[in-house]
Coordinates of C-alpha atoms and ligand atoms in Angstrom, one line a residue:
M11 CA -15.4 13.3 82.3
L12 CA -12.3 13.5 80.1
E13 CA -11.9 17.3 80.6
K14 CA -12.2 17.0 84.3
V15 CA -9.6 14.3 84.7
T16 CA -7.0 15.7 82.3
E17 CA -7.4 19.3 83.4
D18 CA -4.1 20.6 84.6
V19 CA -4.2 23.7 86.7
L20 CA -0.4 24.0 86.4
S21 CA -0.4 23.9 82.6
P22 CA 2.3 26.2 81.3
I23 CA 0.3 27.1 78.3
P24 CA -3.4 28.1 78.1
D25 CA -5.7 25.2 77.7
T26 CA -7.5 26.9 74.8
W27 CA -6.4 24.2 72.4
R28 CA -8.7 21.8 74.3
T29 CA -11.7 23.8 73.1
L30 CA -10.7 23.8 69.4
P31 CA -11.2 21.1 66.8
A32 CA -8.3 18.6 67.0
A33 CA -7.8 16.5 63.9
Q34 CA -6.1 13.1 63.9
Q35 CA -6.2 12.4 67.6
P36 CA -6.5 8.8 68.8
A37 CA -9.8 7.7 70.4
Y38 CA -8.5 6.4 73.8
P39 CA -11.0 4.0 75.4
D40 CA -9.6 4.7 78.8
A41 CA -9.5 8.4 79.7
A42 CA -8.4 7.8 83.3
R43 CA -5.3 5.8 82.1
L44 CA -4.4 8.6 79.7
A45 CA -4.6 11.1 82.5
E46 CA -2.3 8.9 84.6
V47 CA 0.3 8.6 81.9
T48 CA 0.3 12.3 81.0
A49 CA 0.6 13.2 84.7
D50 CA 3.7 10.9 84.9
L51 CA 5.1 12.5 81.7
R52 CA 4.8 15.9 83.3
S53 CA 7.1 14.8 86.1
R54 CA 9.8 13.5 83.7
P55 CA 13.0 15.4 82.8
P56 CA 12.9 17.5 79.5
L57 CA 14.5 15.9 76.5
V58 CA 15.9 19.2 75.2
F59 CA 16.8 22.5 76.8
A60 CA 15.7 26.0 76.2
G61 CA 19.2 27.3 75.4
E62 CA 19.6 24.7 72.6
V63 CA 16.1 25.5 71.2
D64 CA 17.0 29.2 71.1
M65 CA 20.3 28.4 69.4
L66 CA 18.4 26.5 66.7
Q67 CA 16.2 29.5 66.1
T68 CA 19.2 31.6 65.6
R69 CA 20.5 29.1 63.1
L70 CA 17.2 28.9 61.3
A71 CA 17.2 32.7 61.1
A72 CA 20.6 32.5 59.4
A73 CA 19.2 29.9 57.0
G74 CA 16.3 32.2 56.2
R75 CA 18.8 34.9 55.2
G76 CA 20.9 32.4 53.0
E77 CA 23.7 32.3 55.6
A78 CA 23.1 28.6 56.5
F79 CA 21.3 25.6 54.9
V80 CA 18.9 23.3 56.7
L81 CA 19.1 19.5 56.3
T82 CA 16.3 17.5 57.9
G83 CA 16.2 13.8 57.5
G84 CA 14.8 10.6 59.0
D85 CA 12.1 8.1 58.9
C86 CA 8.5 8.8 58.0
A87 CA 7.7 7.0 61.2
E88 CA 10.2 5.8 63.7
T89 CA 9.3 2.5 65.3
F90 CA 10.1 1.2 68.8
A91 CA 11.6 -2.0 67.3
E92 CA 14.1 0.0 65.2
S93 CA 15.2 2.5 67.9
T94 CA 18.4 0.4 68.2
A95 CA 22.0 1.6 68.3
D96 CA 22.7 0.2 64.8
H97 CA 19.7 1.8 63.1
L98 CA 20.4 5.1 64.8
R99 CA 24.1 5.0 64.0
L100 CA 23.5 4.4 60.3
K101 CA 20.8 7.1 60.1
I102 CA 23.0 9.7 61.8
Q103 CA 26.0 8.7 59.8
T104 CA 23.9 9.2 56.6
I105 CA 22.8 12.6 57.6
L106 CA 26.3 13.7 58.6
Q107 CA 27.6 12.4 55.3
M108 CA 25.0 14.4 53.4
A109 CA 25.8 17.5 55.5
V110 CA 29.5 17.4 54.6
V111 CA 28.6 17.4 50.9
L112 CA 25.9 20.1 51.3
T113 CA 28.3 22.3 53.4
Y114 CA 30.7 22.3 50.5
G115 CA 27.9 22.9 47.9
A116 CA 26.3 25.7 49.8
S117 CA 29.5 27.2 51.2
V118 CA 27.6 27.9 54.4
P119 CA 27.0 26.0 57.6
V120 CA 24.5 23.2 57.4
V121 CA 21.9 23.0 60.2
K122 CA 21.5 19.3 60.9
M123 CA 18.2 18.0 62.1
G124 CA 16.7 14.5 62.4
R125 CA 13.1 13.4 62.1
V126 CA 14.3 11.4 65.0
A127 CA 14.0 10.7 68.8
G128 CA 10.2 11.4 68.8
Q129 CA 8.8 10.8 65.3
Y130 CA 6.4 8.1 66.5
A131 CA 3.0 9.4 65.5
K132 CA 1.4 9.5 62.0
P133 CA -1.7 11.3 60.6
R134 CA -3.7 8.9 58.5
S135 CA -6.1 9.5 55.6
A136 CA -8.7 7.2 57.2
D137 CA -9.6 6.5 60.8
D138 CA -10.2 2.8 60.1
E139 CA -8.7 0.1 57.9
T140 CA -10.7 -2.8 56.5
R141 CA -9.1 -6.2 55.5
D142 CA -11.2 -9.2 54.4
G143 CA -14.3 -7.7 55.9
V144 CA -12.7 -6.9 59.2
T145 CA -12.5 -3.2 60.2
L146 CA -10.0 -2.0 62.8
P147 CA -8.6 1.4 63.8
S148 CA -5.8 2.6 61.5
Y149 CA -2.2 2.3 62.7
R150 CA -1.2 5.8 63.9
G151 CA 2.4 5.2 64.8
D152 CA 4.0 3.3 67.7
A153 CA 3.2 6.1 70.1
V154 CA -0.5 5.3 69.6
N155 CA -1.1 1.7 68.7
G156 CA 0.5 -1.4 67.2
H157 CA 1.0 -2.2 63.5
P158 CA -0.2 -5.8 63.4
F159 CA -3.8 -6.1 62.1
T160 CA -5.4 -7.4 65.3
A161 CA -8.0 -5.9 67.5
D162 CA -5.6 -6.0 70.4
A163 CA -2.7 -4.2 68.7
R164 CA -4.8 -1.5 67.1
V165 CA -6.5 -0.2 70.3
P166 CA -4.9 3.1 71.2
D167 CA -2.9 2.6 74.4
P168 CA -1.8 5.6 76.5
A169 CA 1.2 3.6 77.9
R170 CA 2.7 3.9 74.4
L171 CA 3.1 7.7 75.1
M172 CA 5.5 6.8 77.9
E173 CA 7.3 4.4 75.8
A174 CA 7.7 7.0 73.1
Y175 CA 9.2 9.4 75.7
Q176 CA 11.6 6.7 76.9
R177 CA 12.7 5.7 73.4
S178 CA 13.1 9.4 72.5
A179 CA 15.3 9.9 75.5
T180 CA 17.6 6.9 74.9
S181 CA 17.8 7.7 71.1
F182 CA 18.8 11.3 71.7
N183 CA 21.2 10.3 74.4
L184 CA 23.0 8.1 71.8
I185 CA 22.9 10.9 69.2
R186 CA 24.4 13.3 71.7
A187 CA 27.2 10.8 72.3
F188 CA 27.8 10.2 68.6
T189 CA 27.9 13.9 67.7
M190 CA 30.0 15.1 70.6
G191 CA 32.3 12.1 71.1
G192 CA 34.5 12.3 67.9
Y193 CA 32.3 10.1 65.8
A194 CA 31.1 13.1 63.8
D195 CA 34.6 14.3 62.9
M196 CA 34.4 15.7 59.5
R197 CA 37.5 13.8 58.4
H198 CA 36.0 10.4 59.3
V199 CA 32.7 11.4 57.6
H200 CA 34.7 12.4 54.5
Q201 CA 36.3 8.9 54.5
W202 CA 32.9 7.3 54.4
N203 CA 31.9 9.5 51.5
R204 CA 35.0 8.3 49.7
G205 CA 33.7 4.8 50.0
F206 CA 30.5 5.9 48.4
M207 CA 32.4 7.5 45.5
E208 CA 34.1 4.2 44.6
N209 CA 30.8 3.1 43.0
P210 CA 31.3 3.9 39.2
A211 CA 27.6 4.8 39.1
Y212 CA 28.4 8.1 40.7
K213 CA 30.9 9.3 38.1
R214 CA 28.8 12.4 37.5
Y215 CA 29.7 13.6 41.0
E216 CA 33.4 12.8 40.6
E217 CA 34.5 16.4 40.1
L218 CA 32.6 17.7 43.1
A219 CA 33.8 14.8 45.3
A220 CA 37.4 15.5 44.2
E221 CA 37.0 19.2 45.1
I222 CA 35.7 18.3 48.6
D223 CA 38.6 15.9 49.0
R224 CA 41.1 18.6 48.1
A225 CA 39.5 21.1 50.5
I226 CA 39.7 18.6 53.4
R227 CA 43.2 17.6 52.6
F228 CA 44.2 21.3 52.5
M229 CA 42.7 21.9 55.9
E230 CA 44.5 18.8 57.2
A231 CA 47.8 19.9 55.7
A232 CA 47.4 23.4 57.1
G233 CA 46.9 21.9 60.5
V234 CA 43.4 23.2 60.8
D235 CA 42.0 21.4 63.9
F236 CA 39.1 23.2 65.5
D237 CA 36.1 22.0 67.4
A238 CA 33.8 22.4 64.5
M239 CA 35.6 19.7 62.6
R240 CA 35.2 17.2 65.5
T241 CA 31.7 17.8 66.9
V242 CA 28.5 18.9 65.4
D243 CA 25.2 20.3 66.7
F244 CA 22.4 18.0 65.9
Y245 CA 18.8 18.9 66.5
S246 CA 15.7 16.7 67.0
S247 CA 12.4 17.3 65.4
H248 CA 9.0 15.6 64.8
E249 CA 5.5 16.3 63.9
A250 CA 3.6 17.7 66.9
L251 CA 0.6 15.5 66.3
L252 CA -0.5 14.0 69.7
L253 CA -1.7 17.0 71.6
E254 CA -1.8 15.3 75.0
Y255 CA 1.8 14.2 74.7
E256 CA 3.0 17.6 73.4
A257 CA 1.1 19.4 76.2
A258 CA 2.7 17.1 78.9
M259 CA 6.2 17.8 77.5
T260 CA 5.7 21.6 77.6
R261 CA 7.5 23.3 80.5
I262 CA 8.3 26.7 81.8
D263 CA 12.0 27.5 81.3
S264 CA 13.3 28.6 84.7
R265 CA 15.7 31.1 83.2
S266 CA 13.3 33.1 80.9
G267 CA 10.0 32.1 82.4
E268 CA 8.8 31.2 78.9
P269 CA 7.0 27.9 77.8
Y270 CA 9.1 25.5 75.7
N271 CA 8.0 22.2 74.3
T272 CA 10.8 20.0 75.6
S273 CA 10.0 16.9 73.5
A274 CA 12.1 18.2 70.6
H275 CA 14.0 21.2 69.4
F276 CA 11.8 21.8 66.4
L277 CA 8.2 20.8 66.0
W278 CA 6.1 20.9 62.8
I279 CA 2.4 20.8 62.0
G280 CA 1.4 18.5 59.2
E281 CA -0.6 19.2 56.1
R282 CA -3.7 17.6 57.6
T283 CA -3.6 19.5 60.9
R284 CA -2.6 23.0 59.9
D285 CA -6.1 24.5 60.2
V286 CA -5.3 28.0 61.6
N287 CA -8.4 27.7 63.8
G288 CA -7.5 24.2 65.0
A289 CA -5.9 22.9 68.2
H290 CA -2.4 22.1 66.7
V291 CA -1.8 25.7 65.5
E292 CA -3.2 27.0 68.8
M293 CA -0.9 24.9 70.9
L294 CA 2.3 25.7 69.1
S295 CA 1.4 29.4 69.0
H296 CA 2.1 29.3 72.8
V297 CA 5.6 27.7 72.8
R298 CA 8.9 29.4 72.2
N299 CA 10.4 26.6 69.9
P300 CA 10.9 27.4 66.3
V301 CA 8.0 25.7 64.4
G302 CA 7.3 24.5 60.9
V303 CA 4.1 24.0 58.9
K304 CA 3.8 21.6 56.0
I305 CA 2.3 23.4 53.0
G306 CA 0.6 21.5 50.2
P307 CA -0.4 22.7 46.7
T308 CA -4.0 23.7 47.7
V309 CA -2.9 26.3 50.3
T310 CA -4.0 29.9 49.7
K311 CA -2.0 33.1 50.4
E312 CA -4.7 34.0 53.0
E313 CA -4.0 30.8 54.9
L314 CA -0.2 31.5 54.8
F315 CA -0.8 35.0 56.2
A316 CA -3.2 33.7 58.9
L317 CA -0.5 31.2 59.9
M318 CA 2.1 33.9 60.1
D319 CA -0.2 36.1 62.2
K320 CA -0.9 33.3 64.6
L321 CA 2.5 31.5 64.8
N322 CA 4.8 34.4 64.4
P323 CA 3.0 37.6 65.5
R324 CA 6.2 39.3 66.5
G325 CA 7.8 38.6 63.1
E326 CA 10.9 36.9 64.6
E327 CA 13.5 35.6 62.2
G328 CA 13.8 31.8 62.4
R329 CA 10.6 31.3 64.3
L330 CA 8.4 30.0 61.4
T331 CA 9.4 27.6 58.6
F332 CA 7.1 26.8 55.7
I333 CA 7.9 23.3 54.5
T334 CA 6.5 23.1 51.0
R335 CA 5.4 19.7 49.6
M336 CA 3.8 20.6 46.3
G337 CA 4.6 17.6 44.0
A338 CA 7.1 17.9 41.3
N339 CA 4.4 18.5 38.7
R340 CA 2.9 21.4 40.5
I341 CA 5.7 23.2 42.3
R342 CA 6.6 25.4 39.4
E343 CA 3.1 27.0 39.2
A344 CA 2.0 26.6 42.9
L345 CA 5.1 27.9 44.7
P346 CA 6.0 31.2 42.9
P347 CA 2.8 33.1 43.8
L348 CA 3.1 32.1 47.4
I349 CA 6.7 33.2 47.8
E350 CA 6.0 36.4 45.9
A351 CA 3.1 37.2 48.3
V352 CA 5.2 36.4 51.4
K353 CA 8.1 38.4 50.0
A354 CA 5.8 41.4 49.4
D355 CA 4.5 41.1 53.0
G356 CA 8.0 41.3 54.2
R357 CA 7.8 39.2 57.4
P358 CA 10.5 36.6 57.7
V359 CA 9.8 33.0 56.8
V360 CA 12.3 30.1 56.3
W361 CA 11.4 28.2 53.1
V362 CA 12.3 24.5 53.1
T363 CA 11.3 21.9 50.5
D364 CA 9.9 18.5 51.4
P365 CA 10.2 16.8 48.0
M366 CA 8.7 13.5 49.3
H367 CA 5.1 13.9 50.3
G368 CA 3.7 15.4 47.1
N369 CA 5.3 12.6 45.0
T370 CA 3.9 9.4 46.5
I371 CA 2.7 6.8 43.9
N372 CA 1.6 3.2 43.8
S373 CA 4.0 0.9 41.9
S374 CA 2.6 -1.6 39.5
S375 CA 3.8 -4.3 42.0
G376 CA 1.5 -2.7 44.6
Y377 CA 3.9 -0.8 46.8
K378 CA 3.6 2.7 48.0
T379 CA 6.7 4.3 46.5
R380 CA 8.3 7.4 45.1
N381 CA 10.5 8.0 42.1
F382 CA 14.0 9.3 42.8
D383 CA 14.1 11.5 39.7
T384 CA 10.7 13.0 40.6
I385 CA 12.0 13.8 44.1
L386 CA 15.0 15.6 42.6
D387 CA 12.8 17.4 40.2
E388 CA 10.8 18.9 43.0
V389 CA 14.0 20.1 44.7
A390 CA 15.0 21.6 41.3
G391 CA 11.6 23.4 41.0
F392 CA 12.1 24.7 44.5
F393 CA 15.5 26.3 43.7
E394 CA 14.2 27.6 40.4
S395 CA 11.2 29.3 42.0
H396 CA 13.3 31.0 44.7
R397 CA 15.9 32.1 42.2
E398 CA 13.3 33.7 40.0
A399 CA 11.7 35.5 43.0
G400 CA 15.1 36.5 44.5
T401 CA 14.2 34.7 47.8
V402 CA 16.1 32.2 49.8
P403 CA 15.8 28.4 49.3
A404 CA 16.8 27.6 52.9
G405 CA 16.8 23.8 53.1
I406 CA 15.5 20.3 52.4
H407 CA 13.4 17.9 54.5
V408 CA 13.6 14.3 53.4
E409 CA 12.5 10.8 54.5
L410 CA 15.5 8.6 54.7
T411 CA 17.1 5.7 56.5
G412 CA 20.8 4.6 56.8
D413 CA 19.8 1.1 55.8
D414 CA 19.9 -0.5 52.3
V415 CA 16.2 -0.7 51.9
T416 CA 14.4 -0.8 48.6
E417 CA 11.5 1.6 48.9
V418 CA 12.1 4.4 46.5
I419 CA 12.4 3.7 42.7
G420 CA 15.5 4.8 40.8
G421 CA 18.8 6.2 41.8
A422 CA 22.1 4.9 40.6
E423 CA 21.3 1.4 41.9
E424 CA 18.3 1.4 39.6
I425 CA 15.7 0.0 42.0
D426 CA 12.6 -0.7 39.9
D427 CA 9.0 -2.0 40.4
S428 CA 10.2 -5.6 40.6
T429 CA 13.1 -5.0 43.1
L430 CA 10.9 -3.0 45.6
A431 CA 9.9 -6.3 47.3
R432 CA 13.6 -7.2 48.1
R433 CA 13.8 -5.0 51.2
Y434 CA 10.6 -2.9 51.6
E435 CA 10.5 -2.3 55.4
T436 CA 8.7 1.0 56.0
L437 CA 5.4 0.8 57.9
V438 CA 4.2 4.1 56.4
D439 CA 6.0 6.1 53.7
P440 CA 8.9 5.0 51.4
R441 CA 12.3 6.3 52.4
L442 CA 15.5 7.1 50.5
N443 CA 18.1 4.4 51.3
H444 CA 21.7 5.1 52.3
Q445 CA 23.0 5.4 48.7
Q446 CA 20.0 7.3 47.4
S447 CA 20.4 9.8 50.3
L448 CA 24.1 10.4 49.5
E449 CA 23.3 10.7 45.8
M450 CA 20.6 13.3 46.7
A451 CA 23.2 15.3 48.7
F452 CA 25.6 15.4 45.8
S453 CA 22.8 16.3 43.4
V454 CA 21.5 19.1 45.7
A455 CA 25.1 20.3 46.2
Q456 CA 25.4 20.8 42.5
M457 CA 22.1 22.7 42.4
L458 CA 23.2 24.9 45.3
R459 CA 26.4 25.8 43.5
K460 CA 24.3 27.1 40.6
A461 CA 21.8 28.8 42.9
Ligands
PEP27 C1 5.1 13.4 57.0 O1 6.0 14.3 57.1 O2 5.4 12.2 57.2 C2 3.8 13.8 56.6 C3 2.7 13.1 56.9 O3 3.8 14.9 55.8 P1 2.6 15.8 55.4 O4 1.9 16.4 56.6 O5 3.3 16.9 54.6 O6 1.6 15.0 54.5
MN28 MN1 5.7 10.5 55.6

């Protein structure tokens, strides 16, 4: 019955994905309700526009050539409860602060992208969770079900897809206002970074901070006052996990006649759903957005080539990003053969590092955490590997929040096993807090200058 009800004769992309294995999909008990919600979603305005999406691809192409650097940051999983003005403001502020530092370090424009305004669904390692003998469906993100461990909350509810759309729309509306309305002015952002540098723990970045300060003072003194100082382009991204939602948000652009996924500018496919013969890769092969694929340490060259054939058959620059997440202890042996193979092939790929997902550990106090130094070590391994191969390290993709949480161990504030409990708020993976995010930006800026 499901196929019949959800069949959409007006679908802008082939329904071939429906015939392929689709990992990590919620088991909705009410198919008719799902069809109602997706039909409603199809009638809603797009969240992003084809022209913006094309511009992002142009920028990613530049990053792939070393003429720009990509910064993607945001929560592992956004929640409806935290899609408030305050949380969003702090998160965007953090990403903008990082971007100023990275722009100086890389001496090229930084492409700013959030895991934001749509990052509401999570792949899980198990379909169910058992506590004290009770087994319920796993939490799959607010777009699917509720986090509380009750039978009611954990049933996948299609109405949550509509709520995810609404939350994405209001979030991105606020982000557009922030980034266009003067809030993102480089001079203000620089003032915030000055506040950060007042902490003596950051002495090792003092020289770099002083240089950035001089550069901005020089621009001010010279009367430099162009739009690029006042406004920034900020792009949205999320994991394209829930196929019914992503299909409903895919539209034909009236100008070009081409299909675009209008739920975000950039979509990525996760490590668990990147099967080249699976539904996720099939679906994104039909949209014009630039796409990413997460790449773990077990990937083979053949798999990379198959993904390139399927997702970027025309060999367009900026179309395909490989987001590597190898683990700090494996990147130096796992990444070089892959980048050598892709380099020899010659087709363009944008290489970005996700130094978070290969480095998740359990603290002795029982928290899922990551170590700040290990995260930085993976970034260092990423730069080293590309330097040796003569290829371009085009960006970083990190899980962060603008709040002062205690989820990642280390950093200059020296969060340790015993302090994790103080403010551990994530429902899924541990995020860099505000200070750790800025420290990472300074540290990566130093690596970029050596690169
Ligand atoms: C994520 O980005 O939150 C994630 C689940 O990553 P990966 O697919 O690389 O494991
Ligand atoms: Mn995550």
